[in-house]
Amino acid sequence: MIVAEPKPIKEILEMVKDFKKVLIIGCKGCVTVCNVGGSKEVGILASTLRIDAKKNGKKIEVEEHTLERQCDPEYVDEIKDIINDYEAVISIACGVGPQFLSERFPSARVFPGVNTKFMGGATEHGIWSERCAGCGQCVIHYFGGICPIARCSKSLLNGPCGGSDHGKCEISKDVDCIWDIIVRKMMEQDRLDELLEFKPPKSWTTARDGGPRQLIREELVI
Amino acid sequence: MNDFKPQIIAFCCTNCASSAAQVAEGMKKTLPENVKIIQVPCTGRIEVLHLLKPFEEGADGVYVAGCQEDSCQYVSGITKAAKRVEHVKKILEELDIEPERISVFNLYAGKGHEFVQVALDMTDKIKELGPVM
């Protein structure tokens, strides 16, 4: 999933301080699963804005709405009849959501309510870790099913650097050296020799280095 | 003399705090009028939004009265509630509202006196802080 975290409340309050009618829009996709942008969090943010307004003697109307997904135009369309009633829109979807809203409703003032962090998963309840860097050409099968691009601090593809220390990365004792884990796993699977096989240099043109990306699947285009 | 009568919402666990309330009633000890009780099956069910809503509606203080950490009928209800209370404290701080306006208390079912004392202590604390708005 795409993992995000809430923006500091003060930052959001600063964004919308001049507006009296605010619409908060959540998303039932990834941000609901990582407890940052679903209907529950829409309610919490709305309540927080109302408490702040009450405390400061300001009048504010805060409306709550959660879309099935903010990254699909047909769901974004759901708010077409109400969005113009609001001076500001706070999207608490990942960074895709507020952009889709801005594109669909050009006159709307759309603000991001969360900081999008990475693509990953929940390793424990309340703890998420990065797993994918979206390089566009998956190679994890070469490395025991583990991605060194996303999980090595230097994205090294040819083995650990000199900063690997007793299984930990030099950037922090809390960060595993993923190459230590890859090597151990390949040894357990008796496949260590596969790491010695020659692989041509990875093409990064499919990653962000190739510029903004678009995917077209002709069989799905209507 | 402080005439301010703080409005306080108390979320009380059915298994311990509410039993303590019954014991208090039997002891003829009465809660202050300004404390409104909301009984919940387990404090672990109380969400962050439940704790914020009273402030939104004008309450001056909120507290959760639940079990001892090692005697929750649902294992970890009060531990979860305590974490959510901590989260709401942070939200209040960000809004420049005193985080002391929300608290969590661990009670015993049989200690009615303690149940009433918590309500009195909370009332005194909020009186000192004054109204939120």
Coordinates of C-alpha atoms in Angstrom, one line a residue:
Chain A
M1 CA 0.0 0.0 0.0
I2 CA 1.0 3.7 -0.2
V3 CA 1.9 4.7 3.3
A4 CA 1.3 8.2 4.6
E5 CA 1.3 10.1 7.9
P6 CA -0.8 13.1 9.0
K7 CA 0.6 16.5 8.5
P8 CA 1.1 18.5 11.7
I9 CA -2.2 20.1 12.7
K10 CA -0.6 23.6 12.9
E11 CA 0.5 23.2 9.3
I12 CA -3.1 22.3 8.2
L13 CA -4.6 25.2 10.3
E14 CA -2.2 27.6 8.6
M15 CA -3.3 26.3 5.2
V16 CA -7.0 26.9 5.8
K17 CA -6.9 29.9 8.2
D18 CA -8.6 32.2 5.7
F19 CA -11.4 29.9 4.8
K20 CA -14.8 29.6 6.5
K21 CA -16.2 26.6 4.5
V22 CA -13.9 23.6 4.4
L23 CA -14.5 20.2 2.9
I24 CA -12.3 17.3 4.1
I25 CA -12.1 14.4 1.8
G26 CA -10.9 11.0 2.7
C27 CA -10.1 7.9 0.6
K28 CA -11.1 4.3 1.3
G29 CA -7.9 2.9 -0.3
C30 CA -4.4 2.6 1.1
V31 CA -4.7 5.6 3.5
T32 CA -7.7 3.9 5.2
V33 CA -5.6 0.8 5.7
C34 CA -2.7 2.7 7.2
N35 CA -5.1 4.7 9.4
V36 CA -4.3 8.1 8.1
G37 CA -7.0 9.1 5.6
G38 CA -10.1 7.1 5.9
S39 CA -13.5 8.2 7.2
K40 CA -12.4 7.8 10.8
E41 CA -9.5 10.2 10.2
V42 CA -11.7 12.6 8.3
G43 CA -13.9 12.8 11.4
I44 CA -10.9 13.4 13.7
L45 CA -9.5 16.2 11.5
A46 CA -12.9 17.8 11.1
S47 CA -13.4 17.7 14.9
T48 CA -10.0 19.1 15.4
L49 CA -10.7 22.1 13.1
R50 CA -14.0 22.7 14.8
I51 CA -12.4 22.7 18.3
D52 CA -9.8 25.1 17.1
A53 CA -12.4 27.4 15.6
K54 CA -14.5 27.3 18.7
K55 CA -11.5 28.0 20.9
N56 CA -10.5 31.0 18.8
G57 CA -14.1 32.3 18.4
K58 CA -14.1 31.7 14.7
K59 CA -17.0 30.5 12.6
I60 CA -16.2 27.6 10.4
E61 CA -18.2 25.0 8.5
V62 CA -16.4 21.8 8.1
E63 CA -18.0 19.0 6.0
E64 CA -16.8 15.4 5.8
H65 CA -16.8 13.1 2.8
T66 CA -14.9 9.9 2.0
L67 CA -14.5 8.6 -1.5
E68 CA -14.1 5.0 -2.5
R69 CA -10.8 6.0 -4.1
Q70 CA -9.4 9.4 -5.0
C71 CA -7.2 8.0 -7.7
D72 CA -10.1 7.0 -10.0
P73 CA -12.0 9.8 -11.9
E74 CA -15.4 8.0 -11.6
Y75 CA -15.1 8.1 -7.8
V76 CA -13.8 11.7 -7.7
D77 CA -16.8 12.7 -9.8
E78 CA -19.0 11.8 -6.8
I79 CA -18.3 15.3 -5.2
K80 CA -18.9 17.3 -8.4
D81 CA -22.2 18.7 -7.0
I82 CA -20.8 19.8 -3.6
I83 CA -17.2 20.8 -4.1
N84 CA -18.0 24.3 -5.3
D85 CA -19.9 25.0 -2.1
Y86 CA -16.5 25.0 -0.2
E87 CA -13.8 27.6 -0.2
A88 CA -11.1 25.0 0.6
V89 CA -10.7 21.3 0.2
I90 CA -8.4 19.2 2.3
S91 CA -7.6 15.8 0.8
I92 CA -6.2 13.3 3.2
A93 CA -5.5 10.7 0.5
C94 CA -1.9 10.1 -0.7
G95 CA -0.3 12.7 -2.9
V96 CA -2.3 11.3 -5.9
G97 CA -5.7 12.2 -4.4
P98 CA -5.3 16.0 -4.1
Q99 CA -3.9 16.1 -7.6
F100 CA -6.8 14.2 -9.1
L101 CA -9.1 16.6 -7.3
S102 CA -7.2 19.6 -8.5
E103 CA -7.3 18.3 -12.1
R104 CA -11.0 17.4 -12.1
F105 CA -12.0 20.6 -10.4
P106 CA -9.7 23.3 -11.6
S107 CA -11.3 26.2 -9.6
A108 CA -11.1 24.3 -6.3
R109 CA -8.5 25.2 -3.7
V110 CA -7.1 21.8 -2.8
F111 CA -4.7 21.2 0.1
P112 CA -2.9 18.0 1.2
G113 CA -3.6 16.9 4.7
V114 CA -1.1 14.1 4.8
N115 CA 2.6 13.5 3.9
T116 CA 3.0 10.5 1.6
K117 CA 5.9 8.5 2.7
F118 CA 6.5 5.3 0.7
M119 CA 5.2 2.0 -0.7
G120 CA 5.3 -0.6 2.0
G121 CA 3.4 -2.7 4.4
A122 CA 2.6 -3.1 8.1
T123 CA 5.3 -5.2 9.8
E124 CA 3.5 -4.8 13.1
H125 CA 0.2 -3.1 14.1
G126 CA 1.1 0.6 13.9
I127 CA 4.5 0.1 12.2
W128 CA 5.0 0.3 8.5
S129 CA 8.2 -0.4 6.4
E130 CA 9.2 0.5 2.9
R131 CA 9.3 -2.4 0.5
C132 CA 9.1 -1.1 -3.1
A133 CA 10.8 1.9 -4.8
G134 CA 8.7 1.6 -7.9
C135 CA 11.7 1.2 -10.2
G136 CA 9.5 -0.2 -13.0
Q137 CA 11.6 -3.4 -13.6
C138 CA 11.3 -5.8 -10.6
V139 CA 14.4 -7.8 -9.8
I140 CA 13.7 -9.2 -6.4
H141 CA 13.9 -12.8 -7.6
Y142 CA 17.6 -12.3 -8.0
F143 CA 17.9 -11.4 -4.4
G144 CA 15.9 -14.0 -2.5
G145 CA 12.7 -12.1 -2.9
I146 CA 14.1 -9.0 -1.2
C147 CA 14.5 -5.6 -2.8
P148 CA 17.9 -4.0 -2.3
I149 CA 16.7 -0.9 -4.2
A150 CA 14.1 -0.1 -1.7
R151 CA 15.8 -1.5 1.4
C152 CA 19.5 -0.8 1.0
S153 CA 20.3 2.8 2.0
K154 CA 22.4 3.1 -1.2
S155 CA 20.2 0.9 -3.4
L156 CA 23.2 -1.3 -4.1
L157 CA 22.7 -4.2 -6.4
N158 CA 26.1 -5.9 -6.1
G159 CA 26.5 -6.7 -2.5
P160 CA 27.0 -4.8 0.8
C161 CA 29.1 -1.7 1.2
G162 CA 31.7 -1.2 3.9
G163 CA 29.1 0.3 6.2
S164 CA 27.6 -3.1 6.9
D165 CA 28.3 -3.8 10.6
H166 CA 27.1 -7.0 12.3
G167 CA 23.9 -7.0 10.2
K168 CA 23.2 -3.3 10.7
C169 CA 23.4 -0.4 8.3
E170 CA 25.9 2.4 9.1
I171 CA 23.1 5.0 8.9
S172 CA 21.4 3.6 12.1
K173 CA 21.6 0.7 14.4
D174 CA 17.9 0.4 13.9
V175 CA 18.2 -0.3 10.2
D176 CA 19.1 -3.8 9.0
C177 CA 21.7 -4.1 6.4
I178 CA 19.5 -5.7 3.7
W179 CA 22.5 -7.2 2.0
D180 CA 23.3 -9.2 5.2
I181 CA 19.8 -10.5 5.1
I182 CA 19.9 -11.3 1.3
V183 CA 23.2 -13.2 1.7
R184 CA 22.0 -15.2 4.7
K185 CA 18.8 -16.1 2.9
M186 CA 20.6 -17.2 -0.3
M187 CA 22.9 -19.3 1.9
E188 CA 19.9 -20.9 3.6
Q189 CA 18.4 -21.7 0.2
D190 CA 21.8 -23.0 -1.0
R191 CA 21.7 -20.4 -3.9
L192 CA 24.6 -18.2 -2.9
D193 CA 26.4 -18.9 -6.2
E194 CA 23.5 -17.2 -8.0
L195 CA 24.6 -13.9 -6.6
L196 CA 27.9 -14.3 -8.5
E197 CA 26.1 -14.6 -11.9
F198 CA 26.8 -11.7 -14.2
K199 CA 23.8 -9.3 -14.7
P200 CA 24.0 -6.4 -17.1
P201 CA 23.7 -3.0 -15.4
K202 CA 20.1 -2.2 -14.5
S203 CA 18.3 0.2 -16.8
W204 CA 16.9 3.1 -14.7
T205 CA 14.9 4.5 -17.6
T206 CA 11.8 2.7 -16.2
A207 CA 12.3 4.4 -12.9
R208 CA 11.8 8.1 -12.1
D209 CA 15.1 8.8 -13.9
G210 CA 13.2 8.3 -17.1
G211 CA 10.9 11.2 -16.2
P212 CA 7.2 11.2 -15.2
R213 CA 5.7 7.8 -16.0
Q214 CA 2.5 6.7 -17.7
L215 CA 1.2 3.2 -18.2
I216 CA -1.1 2.4 -21.2
R217 CA -2.8 -0.9 -21.5
E218 CA -4.5 -0.9 -24.8
E219 CA -6.7 -3.9 -23.9
L220 CA -8.3 -1.7 -21.1
V221 CA -8.5 1.6 -22.9
I222 CA -12.1 2.4 -23.9
Chain B
M1 CA -14.5 31.9 44.9
N2 CA -14.4 30.3 41.5
D3 CA -18.0 30.1 40.1
F4 CA -16.9 28.2 37.0
K5 CA -18.6 24.9 36.7
P6 CA -16.6 22.8 34.3
Q7 CA -18.5 20.4 32.0
I8 CA -16.7 17.0 32.3
I9 CA -17.4 13.9 30.3
A10 CA -16.3 10.6 31.9
F11 CA -16.1 7.4 29.7
C12 CA -16.5 4.6 32.2
C13 CA -15.9 0.9 31.7
T14 CA -18.9 -1.2 32.6
N15 CA -16.8 -3.9 34.3
C16 CA -14.9 -1.8 36.8
A17 CA -15.6 1.9 36.8
S18 CA -19.4 1.5 36.6
S19 CA -19.3 -1.2 39.3
A20 CA -17.3 1.2 41.4
A21 CA -20.0 3.8 40.7
Q22 CA -22.7 1.4 42.1
V23 CA -20.6 0.8 45.2
A24 CA -20.2 4.6 45.6
E25 CA -24.0 4.9 45.3
G26 CA -24.4 2.3 48.0
M27 CA -22.0 4.3 50.2
K28 CA -24.2 7.4 49.6
K29 CA -21.3 9.1 47.9
T30 CA -22.5 11.2 45.0
L31 CA -20.7 12.4 41.9
P32 CA -20.4 16.1 41.2
E33 CA -23.3 17.2 38.9
N34 CA -20.9 18.6 36.3
V35 CA -19.5 15.1 35.5
K36 CA -21.5 13.2 32.9
I37 CA -21.0 9.5 32.7
I38 CA -20.9 7.6 29.4
Q39 CA -20.8 3.9 30.1
V40 CA -18.9 1.7 27.6
P41 CA -18.6 -2.1 27.4
C42 CA -14.8 -1.7 27.4
T43 CA -12.6 1.4 27.3
G44 CA -10.7 -0.3 24.4
R45 CA -13.7 0.6 22.2
I46 CA -13.2 4.4 22.8
E47 CA -11.8 5.9 19.7
V48 CA -9.9 9.2 19.3
L49 CA -12.9 10.8 17.8
H50 CA -15.1 9.9 20.8
L51 CA -12.6 11.7 23.0
L52 CA -12.5 14.8 20.8
K53 CA -16.3 15.1 20.3
P54 CA -17.0 16.3 23.9
F55 CA -14.4 19.2 23.4
E56 CA -16.1 20.0 20.1
E57 CA -19.4 20.2 21.9
G58 CA -18.1 22.4 24.6
A59 CA -16.8 20.1 27.4
D60 CA -13.9 21.5 29.5
G61 CA -12.5 18.1 30.4
V62 CA -12.7 14.5 29.5
Y63 CA -11.5 11.4 31.3
V64 CA -11.5 7.6 30.9
A65 CA -12.1 5.4 33.9
G66 CA -11.2 1.8 33.2
C67 CA -9.7 -1.3 34.8
Q68 CA -6.2 -1.9 36.1
E69 CA -3.9 -2.7 33.3
D70 CA -3.6 -6.4 34.4
S71 CA -7.2 -7.0 34.9
C72 CA -9.0 -5.9 31.8
Q73 CA -11.7 -8.4 30.9
Y74 CA -10.8 -7.9 27.2
V75 CA -7.1 -8.1 28.0
S76 CA -5.8 -4.8 26.7
G77 CA -8.8 -2.4 26.6
I78 CA -7.5 0.1 29.1
T79 CA -4.0 0.0 27.6
K80 CA -5.4 0.9 24.2
A81 CA -7.6 3.6 25.7
A82 CA -4.5 5.1 27.5
K83 CA -2.7 5.3 24.1
R84 CA -5.6 7.1 22.5
V85 CA -5.8 9.5 25.4
E86 CA -2.1 10.3 24.9
H87 CA -2.8 10.9 21.2
V88 CA -5.6 13.3 22.1
K89 CA -3.3 15.1 24.5
K90 CA -0.9 15.7 21.6
I91 CA -3.8 17.0 19.4
L92 CA -4.9 19.4 22.2
E93 CA -1.3 20.6 22.6
E94 CA -1.1 21.4 18.9
L95 CA -4.3 23.4 19.4
D96 CA -2.7 25.3 22.3
I97 CA -5.2 23.6 24.7
E98 CA -3.9 22.2 28.0
P99 CA -3.3 18.5 27.6
E100 CA -4.2 18.0 31.3
R101 CA -7.9 18.4 30.3
I102 CA -7.9 14.8 29.4
S103 CA -6.8 11.9 31.6
V104 CA -7.1 8.2 32.2
F105 CA -7.6 6.5 35.5
N106 CA -7.3 2.8 36.5
L107 CA -10.0 1.9 39.0
Y108 CA -11.1 -1.2 41.0
A109 CA -14.7 -2.4 40.8
G110 CA -15.0 -2.4 44.6
K111 CA -13.6 1.0 45.3
G112 CA -16.6 3.4 45.1
H113 CA -14.8 6.1 47.1
E114 CA -12.0 6.2 44.6
F115 CA -14.5 6.6 41.7
V116 CA -16.0 9.7 43.3
Q117 CA -12.6 11.0 44.3
V118 CA -11.4 10.8 40.7
A119 CA -14.4 12.9 39.6
L120 CA -13.7 15.5 42.3
D121 CA -10.0 15.7 41.5
M122 CA -10.7 16.1 37.8
T123 CA -13.2 18.8 38.6
D124 CA -10.7 20.7 40.7
K125 CA -8.0 20.4 38.0
I126 CA -10.3 21.7 35.3
K127 CA -11.5 24.5 37.6
E128 CA -7.9 25.6 37.9
L129 CA -7.4 25.6 34.2
G130 CA -10.7 27.5 33.5
P131 CA -12.9 27.1 30.4
V132 CA -11.4 25.9 27.1
M133 CA -13.3 28.4 24.9

